[in-house]
PDB file of C-alpha atoms in Angstrom:
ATOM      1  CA  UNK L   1      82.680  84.426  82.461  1.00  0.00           C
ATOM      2  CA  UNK L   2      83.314  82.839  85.587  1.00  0.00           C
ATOM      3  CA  UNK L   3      79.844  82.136  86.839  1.00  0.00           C
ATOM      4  CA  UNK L   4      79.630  80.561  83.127  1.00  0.00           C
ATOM      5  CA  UNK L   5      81.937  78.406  83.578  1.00  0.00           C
ATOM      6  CA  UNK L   6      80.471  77.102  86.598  1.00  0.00           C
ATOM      7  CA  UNK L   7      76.836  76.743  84.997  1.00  0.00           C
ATOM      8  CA  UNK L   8      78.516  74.393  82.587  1.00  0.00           C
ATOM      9  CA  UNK L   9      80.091  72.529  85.072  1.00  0.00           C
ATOM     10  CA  UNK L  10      77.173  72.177  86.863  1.00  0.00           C
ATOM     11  CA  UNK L  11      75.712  70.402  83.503  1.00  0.00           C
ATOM     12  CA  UNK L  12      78.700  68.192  83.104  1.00  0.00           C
ATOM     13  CA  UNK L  13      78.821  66.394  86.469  1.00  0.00           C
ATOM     14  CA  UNK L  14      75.185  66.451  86.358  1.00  0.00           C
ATOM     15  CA  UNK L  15      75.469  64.109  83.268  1.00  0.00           C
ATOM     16  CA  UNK L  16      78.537  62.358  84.251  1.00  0.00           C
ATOM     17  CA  UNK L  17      77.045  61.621  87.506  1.00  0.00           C
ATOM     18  CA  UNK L  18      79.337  62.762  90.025  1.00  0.00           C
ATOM     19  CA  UNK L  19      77.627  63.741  92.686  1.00  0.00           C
ATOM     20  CA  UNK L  20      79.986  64.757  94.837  1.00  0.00           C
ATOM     21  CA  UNK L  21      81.669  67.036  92.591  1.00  0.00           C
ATOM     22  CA  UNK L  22      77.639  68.025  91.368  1.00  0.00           C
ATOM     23  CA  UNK L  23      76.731  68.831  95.409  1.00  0.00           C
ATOM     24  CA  UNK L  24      80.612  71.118  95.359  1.00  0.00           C
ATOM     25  CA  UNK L  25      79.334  73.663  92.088  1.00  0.00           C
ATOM     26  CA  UNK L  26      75.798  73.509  93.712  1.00  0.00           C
ATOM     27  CA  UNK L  27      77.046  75.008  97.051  1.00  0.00           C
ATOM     28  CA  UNK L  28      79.008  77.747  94.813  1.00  0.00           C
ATOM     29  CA  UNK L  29      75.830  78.738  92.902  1.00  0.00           C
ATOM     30  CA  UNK L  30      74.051  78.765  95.882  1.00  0.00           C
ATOM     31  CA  UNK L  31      76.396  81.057  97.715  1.00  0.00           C
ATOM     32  CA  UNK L  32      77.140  83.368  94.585  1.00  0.00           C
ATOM     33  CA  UNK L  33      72.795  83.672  94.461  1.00  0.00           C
ATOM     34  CA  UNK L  34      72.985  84.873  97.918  1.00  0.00           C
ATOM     35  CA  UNK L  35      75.615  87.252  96.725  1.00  0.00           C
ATOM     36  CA  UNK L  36      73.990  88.495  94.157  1.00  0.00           C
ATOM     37  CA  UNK L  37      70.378  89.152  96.373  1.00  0.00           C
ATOM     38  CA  UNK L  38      72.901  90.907  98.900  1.00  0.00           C
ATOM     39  CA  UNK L  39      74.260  93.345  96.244  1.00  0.00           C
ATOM     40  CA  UNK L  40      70.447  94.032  94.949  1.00  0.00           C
ATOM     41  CA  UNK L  41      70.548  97.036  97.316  1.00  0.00           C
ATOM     42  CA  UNK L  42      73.851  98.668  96.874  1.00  0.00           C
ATOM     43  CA  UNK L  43      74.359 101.469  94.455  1.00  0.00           C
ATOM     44  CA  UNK L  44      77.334 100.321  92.851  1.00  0.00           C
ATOM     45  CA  UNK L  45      77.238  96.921  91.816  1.00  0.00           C
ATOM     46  CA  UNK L  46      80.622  95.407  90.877  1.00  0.00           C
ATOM     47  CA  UNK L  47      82.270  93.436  87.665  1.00  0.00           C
ATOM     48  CA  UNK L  48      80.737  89.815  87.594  1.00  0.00           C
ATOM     49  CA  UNK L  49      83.726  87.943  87.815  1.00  0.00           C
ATOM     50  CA  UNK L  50      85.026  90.141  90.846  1.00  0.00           C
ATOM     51  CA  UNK L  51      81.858  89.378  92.750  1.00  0.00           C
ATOM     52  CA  UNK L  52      82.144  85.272  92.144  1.00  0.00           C
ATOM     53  CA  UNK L  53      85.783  85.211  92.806  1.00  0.00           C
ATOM     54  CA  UNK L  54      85.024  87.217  95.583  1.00  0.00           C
ATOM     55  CA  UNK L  55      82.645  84.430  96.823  1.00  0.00           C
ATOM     56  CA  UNK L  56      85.049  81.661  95.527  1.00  0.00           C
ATOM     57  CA  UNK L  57      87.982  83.081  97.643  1.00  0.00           C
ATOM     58  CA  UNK L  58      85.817  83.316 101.312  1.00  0.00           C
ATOM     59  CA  UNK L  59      84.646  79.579 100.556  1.00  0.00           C
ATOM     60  CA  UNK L  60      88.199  78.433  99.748  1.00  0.00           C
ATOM     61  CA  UNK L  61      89.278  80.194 103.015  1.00  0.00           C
ATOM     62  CA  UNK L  62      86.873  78.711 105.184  1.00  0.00           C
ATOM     63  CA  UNK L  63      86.872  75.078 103.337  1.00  0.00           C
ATOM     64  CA  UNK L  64      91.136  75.490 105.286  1.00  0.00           C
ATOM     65  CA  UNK L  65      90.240  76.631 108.136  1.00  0.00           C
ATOM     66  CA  UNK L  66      87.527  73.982 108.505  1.00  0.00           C
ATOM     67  CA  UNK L  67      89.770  71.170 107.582  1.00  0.00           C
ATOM     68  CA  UNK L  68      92.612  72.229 109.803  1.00  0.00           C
ATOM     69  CA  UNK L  69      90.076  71.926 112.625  1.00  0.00           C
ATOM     70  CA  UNK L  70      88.666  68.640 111.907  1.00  0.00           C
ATOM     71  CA  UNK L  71      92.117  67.024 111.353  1.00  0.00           C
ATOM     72  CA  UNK L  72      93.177  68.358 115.097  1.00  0.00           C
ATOM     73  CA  UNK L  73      90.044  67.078 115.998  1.00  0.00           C
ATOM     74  CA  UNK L  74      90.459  63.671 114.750  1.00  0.00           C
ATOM     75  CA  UNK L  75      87.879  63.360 111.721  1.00  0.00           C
ATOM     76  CA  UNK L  76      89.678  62.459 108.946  1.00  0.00           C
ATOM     77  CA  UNK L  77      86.238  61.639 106.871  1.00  0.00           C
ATOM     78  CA  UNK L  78      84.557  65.196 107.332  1.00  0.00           C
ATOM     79  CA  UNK L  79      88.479  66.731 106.426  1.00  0.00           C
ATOM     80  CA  UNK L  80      88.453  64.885 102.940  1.00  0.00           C
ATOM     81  CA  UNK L  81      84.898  65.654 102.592  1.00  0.00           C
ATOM     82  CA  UNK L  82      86.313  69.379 102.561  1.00  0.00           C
ATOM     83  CA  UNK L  83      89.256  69.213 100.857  1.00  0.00           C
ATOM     84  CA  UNK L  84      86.864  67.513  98.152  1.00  0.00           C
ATOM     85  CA  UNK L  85      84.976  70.499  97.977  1.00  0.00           C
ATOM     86  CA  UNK L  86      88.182  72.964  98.288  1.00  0.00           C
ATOM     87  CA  UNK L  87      89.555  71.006  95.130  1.00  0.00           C
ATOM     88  CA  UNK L  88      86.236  72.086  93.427  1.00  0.00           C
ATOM     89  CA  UNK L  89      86.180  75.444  94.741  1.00  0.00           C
ATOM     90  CA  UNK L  90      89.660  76.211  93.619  1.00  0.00           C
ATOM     91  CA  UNK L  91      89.624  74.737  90.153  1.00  0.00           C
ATOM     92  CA  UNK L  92      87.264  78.057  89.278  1.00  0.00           C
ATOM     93  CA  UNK L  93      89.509  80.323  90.784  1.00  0.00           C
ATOM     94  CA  UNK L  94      92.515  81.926  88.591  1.00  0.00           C
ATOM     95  CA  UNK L  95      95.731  80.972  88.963  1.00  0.00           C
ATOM     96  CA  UNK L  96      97.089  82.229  91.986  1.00  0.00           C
ATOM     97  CA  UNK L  97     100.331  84.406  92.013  1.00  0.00           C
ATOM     98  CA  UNK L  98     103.260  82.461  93.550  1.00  0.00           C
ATOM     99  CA  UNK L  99     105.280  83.434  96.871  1.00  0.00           C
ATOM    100  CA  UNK L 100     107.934  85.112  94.920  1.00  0.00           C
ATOM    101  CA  UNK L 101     105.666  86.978  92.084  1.00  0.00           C
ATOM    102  CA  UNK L 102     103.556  88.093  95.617  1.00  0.00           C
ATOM    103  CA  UNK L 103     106.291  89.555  97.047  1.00  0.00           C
ATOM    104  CA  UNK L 104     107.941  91.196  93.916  1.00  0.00           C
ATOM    105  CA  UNK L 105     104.232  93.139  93.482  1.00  0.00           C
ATOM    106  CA  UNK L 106     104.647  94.028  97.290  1.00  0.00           C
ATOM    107  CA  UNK L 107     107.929  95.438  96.872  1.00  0.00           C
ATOM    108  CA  UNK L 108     107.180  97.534  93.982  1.00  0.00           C
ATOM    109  CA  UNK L 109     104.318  98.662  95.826  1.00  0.00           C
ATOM    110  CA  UNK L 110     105.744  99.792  98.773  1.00  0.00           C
ATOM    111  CA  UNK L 111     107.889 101.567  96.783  1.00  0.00           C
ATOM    112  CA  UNK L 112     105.331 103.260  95.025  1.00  0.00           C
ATOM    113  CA  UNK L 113     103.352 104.020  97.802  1.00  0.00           C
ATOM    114  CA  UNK L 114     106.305 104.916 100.060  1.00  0.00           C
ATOM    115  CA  UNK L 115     105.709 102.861 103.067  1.00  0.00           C
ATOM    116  CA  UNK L 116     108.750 102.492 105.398  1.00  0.00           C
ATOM    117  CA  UNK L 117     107.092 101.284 108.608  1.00  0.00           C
ATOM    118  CA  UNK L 118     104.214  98.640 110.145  1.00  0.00           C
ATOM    119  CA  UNK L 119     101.987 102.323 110.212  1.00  0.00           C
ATOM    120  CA  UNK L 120     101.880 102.025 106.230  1.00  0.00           C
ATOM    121  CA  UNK L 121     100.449  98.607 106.183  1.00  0.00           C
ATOM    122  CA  UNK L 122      96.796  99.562 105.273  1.00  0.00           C
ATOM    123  CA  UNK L 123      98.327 101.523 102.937  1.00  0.00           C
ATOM    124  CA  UNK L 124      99.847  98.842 100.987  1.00  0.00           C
ATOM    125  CA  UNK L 125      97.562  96.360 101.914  1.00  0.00           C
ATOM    126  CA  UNK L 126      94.911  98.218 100.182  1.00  0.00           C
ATOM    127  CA  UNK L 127      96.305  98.793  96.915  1.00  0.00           C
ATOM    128  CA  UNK L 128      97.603  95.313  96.986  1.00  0.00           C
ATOM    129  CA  UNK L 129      94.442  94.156  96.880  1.00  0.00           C
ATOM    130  CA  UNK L 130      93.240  96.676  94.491  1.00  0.00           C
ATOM    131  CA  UNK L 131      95.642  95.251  91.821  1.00  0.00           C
ATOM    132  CA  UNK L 132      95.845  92.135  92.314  1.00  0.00           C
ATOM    133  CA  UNK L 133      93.098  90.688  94.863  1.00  0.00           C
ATOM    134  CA  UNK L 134      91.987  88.292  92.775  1.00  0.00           C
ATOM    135  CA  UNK L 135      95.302  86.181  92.486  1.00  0.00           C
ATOM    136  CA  UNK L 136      96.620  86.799  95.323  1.00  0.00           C
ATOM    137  CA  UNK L 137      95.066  85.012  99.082  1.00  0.00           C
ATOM    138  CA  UNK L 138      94.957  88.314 100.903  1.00  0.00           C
ATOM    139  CA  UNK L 139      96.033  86.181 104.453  1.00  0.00           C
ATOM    140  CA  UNK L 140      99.399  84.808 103.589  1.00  0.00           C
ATOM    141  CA  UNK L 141      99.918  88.448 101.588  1.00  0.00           C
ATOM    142  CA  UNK L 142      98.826  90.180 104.804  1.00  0.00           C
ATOM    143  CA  UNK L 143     102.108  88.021 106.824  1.00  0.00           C
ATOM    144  CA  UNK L 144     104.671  88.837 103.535  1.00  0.00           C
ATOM    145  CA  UNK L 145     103.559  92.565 104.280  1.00  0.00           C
ATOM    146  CA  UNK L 146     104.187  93.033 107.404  1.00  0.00           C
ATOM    147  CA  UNK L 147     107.589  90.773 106.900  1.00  0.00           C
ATOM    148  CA  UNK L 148     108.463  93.446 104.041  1.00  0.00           C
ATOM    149  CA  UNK L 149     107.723  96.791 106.088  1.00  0.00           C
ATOM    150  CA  UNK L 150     109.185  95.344 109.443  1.00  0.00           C
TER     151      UNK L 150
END
């Protein structure tokens, strides 16, 4: 549904003529076609959407952590050249769960899980993003985590 979307957005800003926003969703295919040759050899292949927000989520991460550095670095142009591309990147993910609602669905489950210390992070860490990996960024969950079990 996803990777549907993103065909037809392709389309659109091919005939609109934005090419910057054209050269964004071509990256995304390209990097979800890589994906998809990866997963050619495993056994179990994984829900569609899963695998492309899976994709979406590493090149949101890395579209931040590359604009952080070129902003201490000084280069302003190559930053909003990102954070062009990050705007694009993120429109196709869902809606991410806010601060609150992410620690609410850590509470509960810690709870359910029984953690009590920093030992049962992986613990909750993984059923976290079990349940709710898709909406949630798994590095600012990982801090709200260890906050909760500390």
């Amino acid at each position: 549904m996803i990777r549907e979307k993103v065909k037809s957005a392709q389309v659109e800003a091919m005939k609109g003529g934005d090419k910057e926003r054209l050269a964004a969703v071509r990256l995304i295919l390209a990097k979800l076609k890589d994906r998809d040759i990866e997963l050619r050899t495993t056994s179990s292949v994984p829900d569609d959407d899963t695998i492309v927000v899976e994709v979406l989520q590493k090149m949101a991460k890395q579209r931040r952590e590359s604009i952080d550095m070129f902003k201490s670095g000084g280069r302003d142009e190559l930053a909003a050249k990102e954070q062009a591309e990050l705007v694009v990147i993120e429109s196709f993910l869902p809606q991410q769960l806010s601060e609150d609602e992410t620690k609410a669905a850590i509470d509960a489950i810690k709870a359910e899980v029984g953690a009590s210390s920093v030992k049962d992070m992986g613990k909750v860490m993984a059923v976290l993003k079990e349940r709710h990996g898709a909406v949630i960024d798994m590095s600012k969950a990982s801090g709200l985590v260890k906050a909760a079990l500390s």
